[in-house]
XYZ file of C-alpha atoms in Angstrom:
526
model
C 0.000 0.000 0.000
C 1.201 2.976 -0.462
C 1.233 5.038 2.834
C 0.004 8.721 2.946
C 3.464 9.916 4.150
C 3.047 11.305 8.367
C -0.820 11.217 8.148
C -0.974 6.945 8.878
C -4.047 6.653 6.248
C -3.110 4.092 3.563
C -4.325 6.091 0.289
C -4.693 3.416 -2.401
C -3.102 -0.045 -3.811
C 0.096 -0.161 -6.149
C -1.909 -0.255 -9.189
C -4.917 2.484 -8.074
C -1.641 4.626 -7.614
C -0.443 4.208 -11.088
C -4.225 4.730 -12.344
C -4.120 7.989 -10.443
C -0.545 9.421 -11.680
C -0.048 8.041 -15.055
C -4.101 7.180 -16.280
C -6.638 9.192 -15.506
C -10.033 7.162 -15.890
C -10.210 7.443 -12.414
C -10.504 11.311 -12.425
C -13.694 11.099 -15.000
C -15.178 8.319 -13.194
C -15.045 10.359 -10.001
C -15.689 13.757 -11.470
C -18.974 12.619 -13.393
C -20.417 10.631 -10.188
C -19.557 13.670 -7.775
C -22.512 16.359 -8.919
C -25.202 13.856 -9.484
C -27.613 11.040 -7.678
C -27.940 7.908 -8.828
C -30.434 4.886 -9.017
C -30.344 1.397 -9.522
C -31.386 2.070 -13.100
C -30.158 0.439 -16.291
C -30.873 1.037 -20.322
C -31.143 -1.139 -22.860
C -31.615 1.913 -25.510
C -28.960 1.561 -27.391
C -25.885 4.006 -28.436
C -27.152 6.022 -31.245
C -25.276 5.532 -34.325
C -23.155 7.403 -36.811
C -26.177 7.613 -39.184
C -28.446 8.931 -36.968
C -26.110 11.762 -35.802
C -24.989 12.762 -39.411
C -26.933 15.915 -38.871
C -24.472 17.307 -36.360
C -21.354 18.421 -37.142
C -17.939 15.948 -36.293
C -15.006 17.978 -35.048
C -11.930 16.023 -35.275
C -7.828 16.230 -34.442
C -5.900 17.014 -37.767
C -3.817 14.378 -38.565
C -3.542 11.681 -36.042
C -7.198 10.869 -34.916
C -6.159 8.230 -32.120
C -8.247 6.905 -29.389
C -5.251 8.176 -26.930
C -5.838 11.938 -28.570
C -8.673 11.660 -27.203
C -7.573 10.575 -23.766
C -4.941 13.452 -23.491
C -5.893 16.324 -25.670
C -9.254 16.470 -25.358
C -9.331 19.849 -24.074
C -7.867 21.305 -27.120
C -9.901 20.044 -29.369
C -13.223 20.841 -27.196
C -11.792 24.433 -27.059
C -11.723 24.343 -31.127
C -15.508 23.493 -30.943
C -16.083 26.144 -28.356
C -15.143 28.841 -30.712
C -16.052 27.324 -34.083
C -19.353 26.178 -33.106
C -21.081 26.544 -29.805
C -19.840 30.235 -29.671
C -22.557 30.503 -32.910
C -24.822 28.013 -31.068
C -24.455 24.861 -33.327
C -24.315 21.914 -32.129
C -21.136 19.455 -32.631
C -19.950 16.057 -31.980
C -16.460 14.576 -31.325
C -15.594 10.962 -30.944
C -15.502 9.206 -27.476
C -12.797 6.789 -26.118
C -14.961 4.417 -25.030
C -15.692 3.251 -28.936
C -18.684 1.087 -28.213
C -20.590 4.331 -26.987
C -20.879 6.087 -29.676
C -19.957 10.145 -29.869
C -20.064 12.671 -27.353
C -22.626 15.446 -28.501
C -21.979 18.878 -27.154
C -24.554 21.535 -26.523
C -24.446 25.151 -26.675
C -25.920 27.134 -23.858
C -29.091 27.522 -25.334
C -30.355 24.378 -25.017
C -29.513 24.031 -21.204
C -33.332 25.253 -20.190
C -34.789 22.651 -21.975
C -32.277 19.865 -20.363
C -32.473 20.989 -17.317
C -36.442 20.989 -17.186
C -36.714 17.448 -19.282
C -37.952 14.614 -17.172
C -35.158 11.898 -16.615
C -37.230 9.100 -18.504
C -36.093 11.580 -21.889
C -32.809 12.720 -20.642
C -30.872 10.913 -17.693
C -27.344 10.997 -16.040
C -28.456 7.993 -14.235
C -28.028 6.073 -17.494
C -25.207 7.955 -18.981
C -23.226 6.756 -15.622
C -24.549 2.807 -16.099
C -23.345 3.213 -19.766
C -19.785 4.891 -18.850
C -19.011 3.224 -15.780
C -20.575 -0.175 -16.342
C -22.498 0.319 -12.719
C -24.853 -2.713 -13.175
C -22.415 -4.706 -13.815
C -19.383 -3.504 -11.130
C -22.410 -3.574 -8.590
C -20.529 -0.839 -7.090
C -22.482 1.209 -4.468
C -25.528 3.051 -5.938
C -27.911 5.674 -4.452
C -31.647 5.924 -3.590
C -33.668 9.168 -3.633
C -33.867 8.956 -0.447
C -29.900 9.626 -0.206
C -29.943 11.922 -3.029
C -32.998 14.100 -0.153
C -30.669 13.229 2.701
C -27.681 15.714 0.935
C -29.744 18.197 -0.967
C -32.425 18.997 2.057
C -30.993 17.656 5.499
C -27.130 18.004 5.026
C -27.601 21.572 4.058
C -30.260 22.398 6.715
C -28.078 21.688 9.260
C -24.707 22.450 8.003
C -24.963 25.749 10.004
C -24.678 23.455 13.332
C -22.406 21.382 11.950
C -19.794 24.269 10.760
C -18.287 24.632 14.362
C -17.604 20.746 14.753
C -16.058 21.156 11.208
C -13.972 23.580 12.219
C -12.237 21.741 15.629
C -11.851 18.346 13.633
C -9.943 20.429 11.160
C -8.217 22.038 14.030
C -7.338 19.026 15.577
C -6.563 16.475 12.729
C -3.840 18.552 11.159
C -2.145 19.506 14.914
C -2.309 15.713 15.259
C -0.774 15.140 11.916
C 1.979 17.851 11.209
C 4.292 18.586 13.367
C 6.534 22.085 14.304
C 9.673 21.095 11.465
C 9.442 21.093 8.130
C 7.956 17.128 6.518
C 7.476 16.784 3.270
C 4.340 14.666 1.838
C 3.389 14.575 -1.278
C 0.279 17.110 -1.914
C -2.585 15.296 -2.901
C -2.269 13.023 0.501
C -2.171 15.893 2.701
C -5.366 17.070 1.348
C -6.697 14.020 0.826
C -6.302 12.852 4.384
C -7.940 16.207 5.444
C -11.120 15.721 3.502
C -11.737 12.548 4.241
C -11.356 12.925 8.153
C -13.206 16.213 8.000
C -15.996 15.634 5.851
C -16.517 12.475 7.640
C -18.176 14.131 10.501
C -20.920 15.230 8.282
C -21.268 11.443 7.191
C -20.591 9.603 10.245
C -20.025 12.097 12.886
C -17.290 11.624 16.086
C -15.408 9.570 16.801
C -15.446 7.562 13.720
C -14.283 10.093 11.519
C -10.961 10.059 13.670
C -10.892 5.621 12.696
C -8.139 5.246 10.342
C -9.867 1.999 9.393
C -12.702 4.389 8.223
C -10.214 7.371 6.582
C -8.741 3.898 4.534
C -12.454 2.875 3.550
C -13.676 6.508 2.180
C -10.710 6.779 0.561
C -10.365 3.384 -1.147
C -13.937 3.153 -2.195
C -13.302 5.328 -5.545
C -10.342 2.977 -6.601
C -12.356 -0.109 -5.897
C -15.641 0.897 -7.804
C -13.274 1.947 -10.800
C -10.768 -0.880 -10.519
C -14.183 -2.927 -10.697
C -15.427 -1.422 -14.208
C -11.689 -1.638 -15.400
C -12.149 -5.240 -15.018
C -15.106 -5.877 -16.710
C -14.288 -4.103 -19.311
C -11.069 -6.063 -19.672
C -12.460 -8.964 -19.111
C -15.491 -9.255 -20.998
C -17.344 -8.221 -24.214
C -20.073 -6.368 -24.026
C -21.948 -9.389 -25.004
C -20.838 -11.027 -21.417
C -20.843 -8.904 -19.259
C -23.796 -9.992 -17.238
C -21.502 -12.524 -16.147
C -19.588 -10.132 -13.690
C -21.725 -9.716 -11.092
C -20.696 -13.353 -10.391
C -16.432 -12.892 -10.857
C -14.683 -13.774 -7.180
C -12.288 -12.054 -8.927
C -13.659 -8.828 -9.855
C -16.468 -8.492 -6.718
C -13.953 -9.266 -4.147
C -12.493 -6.340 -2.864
C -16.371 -4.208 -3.345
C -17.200 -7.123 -0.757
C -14.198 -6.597 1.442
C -15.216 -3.016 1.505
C -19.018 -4.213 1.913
C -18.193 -5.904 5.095
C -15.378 -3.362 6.765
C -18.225 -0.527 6.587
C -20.861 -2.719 7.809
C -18.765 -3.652 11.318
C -17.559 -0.224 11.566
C -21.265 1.419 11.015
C -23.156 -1.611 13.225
C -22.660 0.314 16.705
C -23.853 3.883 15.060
C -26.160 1.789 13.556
C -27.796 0.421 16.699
C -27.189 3.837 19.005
C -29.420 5.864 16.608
C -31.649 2.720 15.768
C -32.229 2.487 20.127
C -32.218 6.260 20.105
C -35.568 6.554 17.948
C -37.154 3.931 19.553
C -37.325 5.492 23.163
C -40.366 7.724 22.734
C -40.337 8.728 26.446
C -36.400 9.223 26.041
C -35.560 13.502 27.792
C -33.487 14.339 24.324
C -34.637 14.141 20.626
C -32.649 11.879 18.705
C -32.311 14.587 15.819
C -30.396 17.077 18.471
C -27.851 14.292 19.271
C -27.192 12.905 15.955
C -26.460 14.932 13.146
C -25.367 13.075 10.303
C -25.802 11.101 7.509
C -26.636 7.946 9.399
C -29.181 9.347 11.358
C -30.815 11.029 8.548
C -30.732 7.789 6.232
C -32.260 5.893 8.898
C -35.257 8.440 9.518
C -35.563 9.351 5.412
C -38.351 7.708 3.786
C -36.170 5.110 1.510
C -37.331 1.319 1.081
C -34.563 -0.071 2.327
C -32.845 1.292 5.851
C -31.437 -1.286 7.282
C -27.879 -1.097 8.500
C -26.875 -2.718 4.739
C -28.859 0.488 2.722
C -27.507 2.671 5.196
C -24.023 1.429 4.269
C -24.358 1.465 0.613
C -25.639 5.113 0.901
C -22.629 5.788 3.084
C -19.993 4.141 0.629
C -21.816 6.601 -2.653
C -21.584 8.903 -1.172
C -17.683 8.558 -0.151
C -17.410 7.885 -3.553
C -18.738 10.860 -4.982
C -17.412 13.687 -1.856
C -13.791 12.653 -1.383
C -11.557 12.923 -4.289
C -13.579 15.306 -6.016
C -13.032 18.192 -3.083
C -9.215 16.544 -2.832
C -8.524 17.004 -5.936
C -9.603 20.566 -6.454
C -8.566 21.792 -2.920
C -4.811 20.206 -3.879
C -5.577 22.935 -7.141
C -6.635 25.617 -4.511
C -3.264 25.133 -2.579
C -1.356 25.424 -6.045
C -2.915 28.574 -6.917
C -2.694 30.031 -3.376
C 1.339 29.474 -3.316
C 1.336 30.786 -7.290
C -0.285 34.150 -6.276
C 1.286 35.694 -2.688
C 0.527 39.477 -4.071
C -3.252 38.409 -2.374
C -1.533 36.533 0.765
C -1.719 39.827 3.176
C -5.295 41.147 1.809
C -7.183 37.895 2.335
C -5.530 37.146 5.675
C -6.161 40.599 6.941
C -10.014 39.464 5.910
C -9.423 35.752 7.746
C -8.230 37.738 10.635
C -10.994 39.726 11.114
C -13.250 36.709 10.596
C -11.720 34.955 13.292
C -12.083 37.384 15.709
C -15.731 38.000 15.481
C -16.220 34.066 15.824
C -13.918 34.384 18.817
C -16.319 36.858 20.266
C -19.372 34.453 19.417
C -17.573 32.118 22.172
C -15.364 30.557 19.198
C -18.807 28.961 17.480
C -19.073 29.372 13.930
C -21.782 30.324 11.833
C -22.207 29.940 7.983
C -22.701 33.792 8.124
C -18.927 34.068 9.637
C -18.131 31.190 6.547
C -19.847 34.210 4.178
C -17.952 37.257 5.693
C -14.843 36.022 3.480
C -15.690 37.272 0.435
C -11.950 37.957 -0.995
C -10.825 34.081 0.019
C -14.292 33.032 -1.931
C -13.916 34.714 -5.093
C -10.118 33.368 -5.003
C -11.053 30.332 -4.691
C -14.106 30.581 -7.352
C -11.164 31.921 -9.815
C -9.225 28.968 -9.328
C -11.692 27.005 -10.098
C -12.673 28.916 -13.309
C -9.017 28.730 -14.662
C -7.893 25.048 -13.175
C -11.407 23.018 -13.015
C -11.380 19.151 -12.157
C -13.685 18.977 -15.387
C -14.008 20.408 -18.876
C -17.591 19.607 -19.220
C -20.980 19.630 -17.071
C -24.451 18.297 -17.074
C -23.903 14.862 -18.825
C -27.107 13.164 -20.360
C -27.996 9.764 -22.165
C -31.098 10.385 -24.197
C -33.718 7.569 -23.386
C -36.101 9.076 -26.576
C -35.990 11.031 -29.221
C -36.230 14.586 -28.698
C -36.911 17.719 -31.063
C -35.659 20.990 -29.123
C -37.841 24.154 -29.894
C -35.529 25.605 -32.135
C -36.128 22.509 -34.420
C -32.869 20.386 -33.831
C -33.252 16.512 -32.903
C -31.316 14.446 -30.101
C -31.831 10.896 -31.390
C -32.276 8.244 -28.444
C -29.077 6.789 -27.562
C -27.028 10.595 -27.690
C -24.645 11.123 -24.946
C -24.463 15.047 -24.604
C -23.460 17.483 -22.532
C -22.163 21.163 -22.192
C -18.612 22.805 -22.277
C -18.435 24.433 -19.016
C -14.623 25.019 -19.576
C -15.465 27.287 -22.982
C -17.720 29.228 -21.114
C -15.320 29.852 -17.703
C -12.716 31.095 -20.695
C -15.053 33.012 -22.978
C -14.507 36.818 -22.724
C -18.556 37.580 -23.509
C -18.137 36.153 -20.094
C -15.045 37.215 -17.900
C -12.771 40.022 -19.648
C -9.349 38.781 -19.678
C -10.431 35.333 -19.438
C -6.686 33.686 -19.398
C -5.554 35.850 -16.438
C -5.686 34.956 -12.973
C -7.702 37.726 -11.518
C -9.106 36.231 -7.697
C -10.719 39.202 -7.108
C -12.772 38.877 -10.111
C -16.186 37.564 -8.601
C -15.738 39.887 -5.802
C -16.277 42.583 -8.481
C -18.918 41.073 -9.295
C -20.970 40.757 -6.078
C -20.040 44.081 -5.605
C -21.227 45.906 -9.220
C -23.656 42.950 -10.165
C -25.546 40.748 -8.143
C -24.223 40.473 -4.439
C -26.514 37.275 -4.057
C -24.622 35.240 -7.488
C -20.720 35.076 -8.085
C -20.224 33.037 -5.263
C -18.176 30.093 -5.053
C -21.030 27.490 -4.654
C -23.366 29.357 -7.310
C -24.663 27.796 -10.702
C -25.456 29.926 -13.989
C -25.106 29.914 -17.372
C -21.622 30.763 -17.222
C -20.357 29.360 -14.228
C -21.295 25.407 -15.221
C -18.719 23.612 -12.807
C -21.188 22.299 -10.323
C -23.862 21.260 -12.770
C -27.151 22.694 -13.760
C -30.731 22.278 -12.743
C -31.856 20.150 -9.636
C -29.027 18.091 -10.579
C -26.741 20.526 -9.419
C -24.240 19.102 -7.009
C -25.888 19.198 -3.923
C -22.502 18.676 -1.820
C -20.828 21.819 -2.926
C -21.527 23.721 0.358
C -19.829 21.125 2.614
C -17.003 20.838 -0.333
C -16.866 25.093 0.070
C -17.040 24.884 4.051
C -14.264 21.645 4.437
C -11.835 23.750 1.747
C -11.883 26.873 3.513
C -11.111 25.640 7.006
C -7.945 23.994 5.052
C -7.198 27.008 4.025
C -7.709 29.603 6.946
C -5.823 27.084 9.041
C -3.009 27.040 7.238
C -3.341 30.912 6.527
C -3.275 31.501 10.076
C -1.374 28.313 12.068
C 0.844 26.724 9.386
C 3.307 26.687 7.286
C 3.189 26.019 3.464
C 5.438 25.255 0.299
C 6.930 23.775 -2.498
C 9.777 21.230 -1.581
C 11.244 21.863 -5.113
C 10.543 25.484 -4.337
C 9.586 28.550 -6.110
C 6.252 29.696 -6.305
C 5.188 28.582 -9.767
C 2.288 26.137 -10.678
C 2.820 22.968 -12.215
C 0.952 21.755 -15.701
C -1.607 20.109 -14.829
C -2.434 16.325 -16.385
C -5.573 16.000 -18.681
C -7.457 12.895 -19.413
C -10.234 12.777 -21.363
C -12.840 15.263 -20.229
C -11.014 15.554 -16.731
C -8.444 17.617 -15.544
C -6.143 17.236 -11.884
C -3.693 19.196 -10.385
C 0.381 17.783 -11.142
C 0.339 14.811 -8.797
C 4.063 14.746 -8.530
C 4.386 17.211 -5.984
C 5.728 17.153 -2.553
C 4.802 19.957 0.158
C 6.967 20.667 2.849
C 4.695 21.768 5.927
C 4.812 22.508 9.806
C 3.385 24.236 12.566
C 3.853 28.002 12.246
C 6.853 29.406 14.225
């Protein structure tokens, strides 16, 4: 295993590692499950063909067309289509990897009304995921509506109790964790190991979030469920691949992970389960447990035993933790690339932390809010550095005639280029600068209510659109921040190779992630 270097969390096997440095399916596989619920739900409408989509124009590379093109220049070559096409509001296509599924249609903005309002028997990311990531097959954890109401409605209703517990197991992992001289650990396990102890106490609460056994299991779930589709897809033809479900060899470690959760959420399991069942007990269960457990087990979803619970718990592990890693290890980059804002934004951190000292040291999300200037820097990273090029993924189940007159056969995968619209100057003036006062500017001249980091519009697509819109993103906003006021304020940060500068970072596919080959050298402030 390898070891996530001073923090005692093993991060992933041998060959997850080398998925996660040198491939990069992992990256879209997590990206594309993070903004979106999912049901057991699978499609037998098949991939529409190259007749059917002859109507919409095919963007290609010049010269080389290669499947591994694809895999590492997409970007490019969606930015060509940007300009040439959507820009106008036409349609195009390009081809996709994953040969068997046909092209990837992309969407001008126009049309994202329409999708966003269409009932998910026309237009579904449920079966654009079972189609990508072979989840009927893998049987890798799926989600109910019931877990998809437990983020969107009673995570976010009570994140403004929960900020203050955030807040002291942020405090307290990373005093237990670095130490007062300078270690060096490579970057994506230092935030990686943050998130998933921290954002654990929204999912399982104290002390398990502290369980290293648990950290491991959060962590590992993402490499599992992909290593699972990898599998099938090596090891079958489409043709067989309802045979999987029934490979030792391919469902073994998803049932090792299965039965670690299960023993580790049995006694949270039984203390809420007793809880709710002493109606003449002095305290009510829902002001002594706030997390995802207890609000599984109360939700209205078929299946709540301590099994549905689990799987719940595992999707959603899946979809929170290397998602916020991975752009919170882009937020660090960009905070060491640009010290001109260092002094401005910690004068505003300063002042924050003060006023929540006066409030006996209890946080509010309205203390969260009063740092504007770290917000809009952090929205501006995201803009120029996103984990994703594209948003709001579909698989059409019918055929579809949009009101302008063009026609989505069944069978189209489509989405929209968030990443042309984060770099179109219509949109943000000097769009290849980094400007992190940029969507303060905004608040300030515009609309204080929009331009904030968790906010969805036309032209700010990186969390989704619609009700789809991913409904973790205030947690993700409230987890980075404390990263980054703590080590603002209590710690010291930078590059082992040093200098100031910011890596490349790797594309695959649709996906982008910050230069995994960097090491951090960090300790307590002097």
């Amino acid at each position: 295993m390898l070891q996530l270097v001073g923090f005692g969390l093993s991060l992933l096997t041998a060959k997850a590692a080398v998925v996660l440095l040198g491939g990069g399916a992992l990256v879209t596989l997590v990206y594309f499950l993070h903004f979106y619920s999912l049901w057991p739900f699978g499609s037998d409408v098949e991939p529409a063909s190259a007749d059917q989509l002859r109507h919409i124009a095919l963007l290609r590379f010049d010269g080389s067309n290669s499947v591994e093109r694809y895999m590492n220049e997409t970007r490019s070559l969606l930015r060509l289509g940007y300009e040439r096409y959507l820009r106008r509001g036409i349609p195009f296509q390009i081809r996709h990897p994953v040969g068997e599924l046909g092209s990837q249609v992309l969407l001008p903005v126009k049309y994202l009304d329409e999708v966003k309002k269409a009932p998910t028997d026309l237009f579904s990311f449920e079966a654009f995921s079972e189609k990508s990531f072979l989840l009927n097959y893998s049987r890798a954890p799926r989600q109910t509506e019931a877990a998809a109401h437990v983020v969107r409605v009673d995570l976010n209703r009570n994140l403004g109790p929960l900020v203050t517990d955030l807040w002291n197991e942020a405090a307290r992992h990373l005093n237990e964790t670095v130490g007062s001289e300078y270690k060096s650990v490579p970057a994506y396990d230092l935030v990686c190991g943050f998130v998933a102890r921290v954002a654990s106490v929204a999912l399982v609460g104290a002390p398990l979030c502290r369980n290293p056994a648990w950290q491991r299991i959060v962590v590992e779930t993402t490499f599992v469920a992909f290593g699972a589709a990898q599998a099938i897809k090596d090891k079958y033809t489409p043709r067989w691949r309802w045979l999987a479900p029934w490979s030792e060899s391919i469902q073994k470690d998803l049932r090792r992970i299965r039965r670690q959760s299960i023993d580790l959420l049995r006694p949270l399991y039984k203390e809420r389960r007793d809880a709710m069942a002493d109606r003449d007990g002095f305290r009510d269960p829902a002001d002594t447990f706030r997390d995802v457990v207890y609000w599984l087990m109360k939700s209205g979803q078929r299946d709540r035993s301590l099994y549905g619970v689990t799987e719940s718990q595992l999707f959603l592990s899946l979809t929170a933790i290397h998602t916020t890693s991975g752009t919170l290890n882009s937020f660090v980059y960009d905070w060491i690339a640009h010290p001109e804002y260092h002094d401005d934004i910690l004068h505003e951190v300063t002042e924050t932390l003060a006023k929540v000292r006066a409030n006996n040291g209890e946080w509010t999300l309205q203390h969260v809010a009063m740092m504007r200037k770290l917000d809009s820097f952090i929205k501006e990273s995201a803009r120029l550095n996103p984990i994703g090029f594209v948003s709001t993924q579909r698989y059409s189940l019918k055929p579809y005639t949009f009101k302008d007159g063009f026609h989505l056969p069944a069978g189209t995968t489509f989405m929209f280029h968030s990443d042309g619209a984060h770099y179109d100057a219509e949109n943000y003036p000097d769009p290849d600068k980094f400007d992190g006062y940029r969507f303060l500017r905004l608040r300030e001249t515009v609309d204080p209510n929009r331009f904030h980091y968790a906010s969805v519009s036309d032209s700010s697509l990186g969390f989704g659109a619609g009700i789809h819109a991913c409904p973790g993103r205030f947690l993700s906003a409230v987890v980075m921040k404390f990263f980054l006021v703590h080590f603002m304020t209590a710690y010291e940060l930078r590059y082992e190779h040093g200098g100031t500068e910011r890596l490349p970072n790797l594309y695959n596919d649709n996906t982008s992630r910050p230069n995994p080959t960097v090491n951090l050298l960090v300790r307590k402030r002097q």
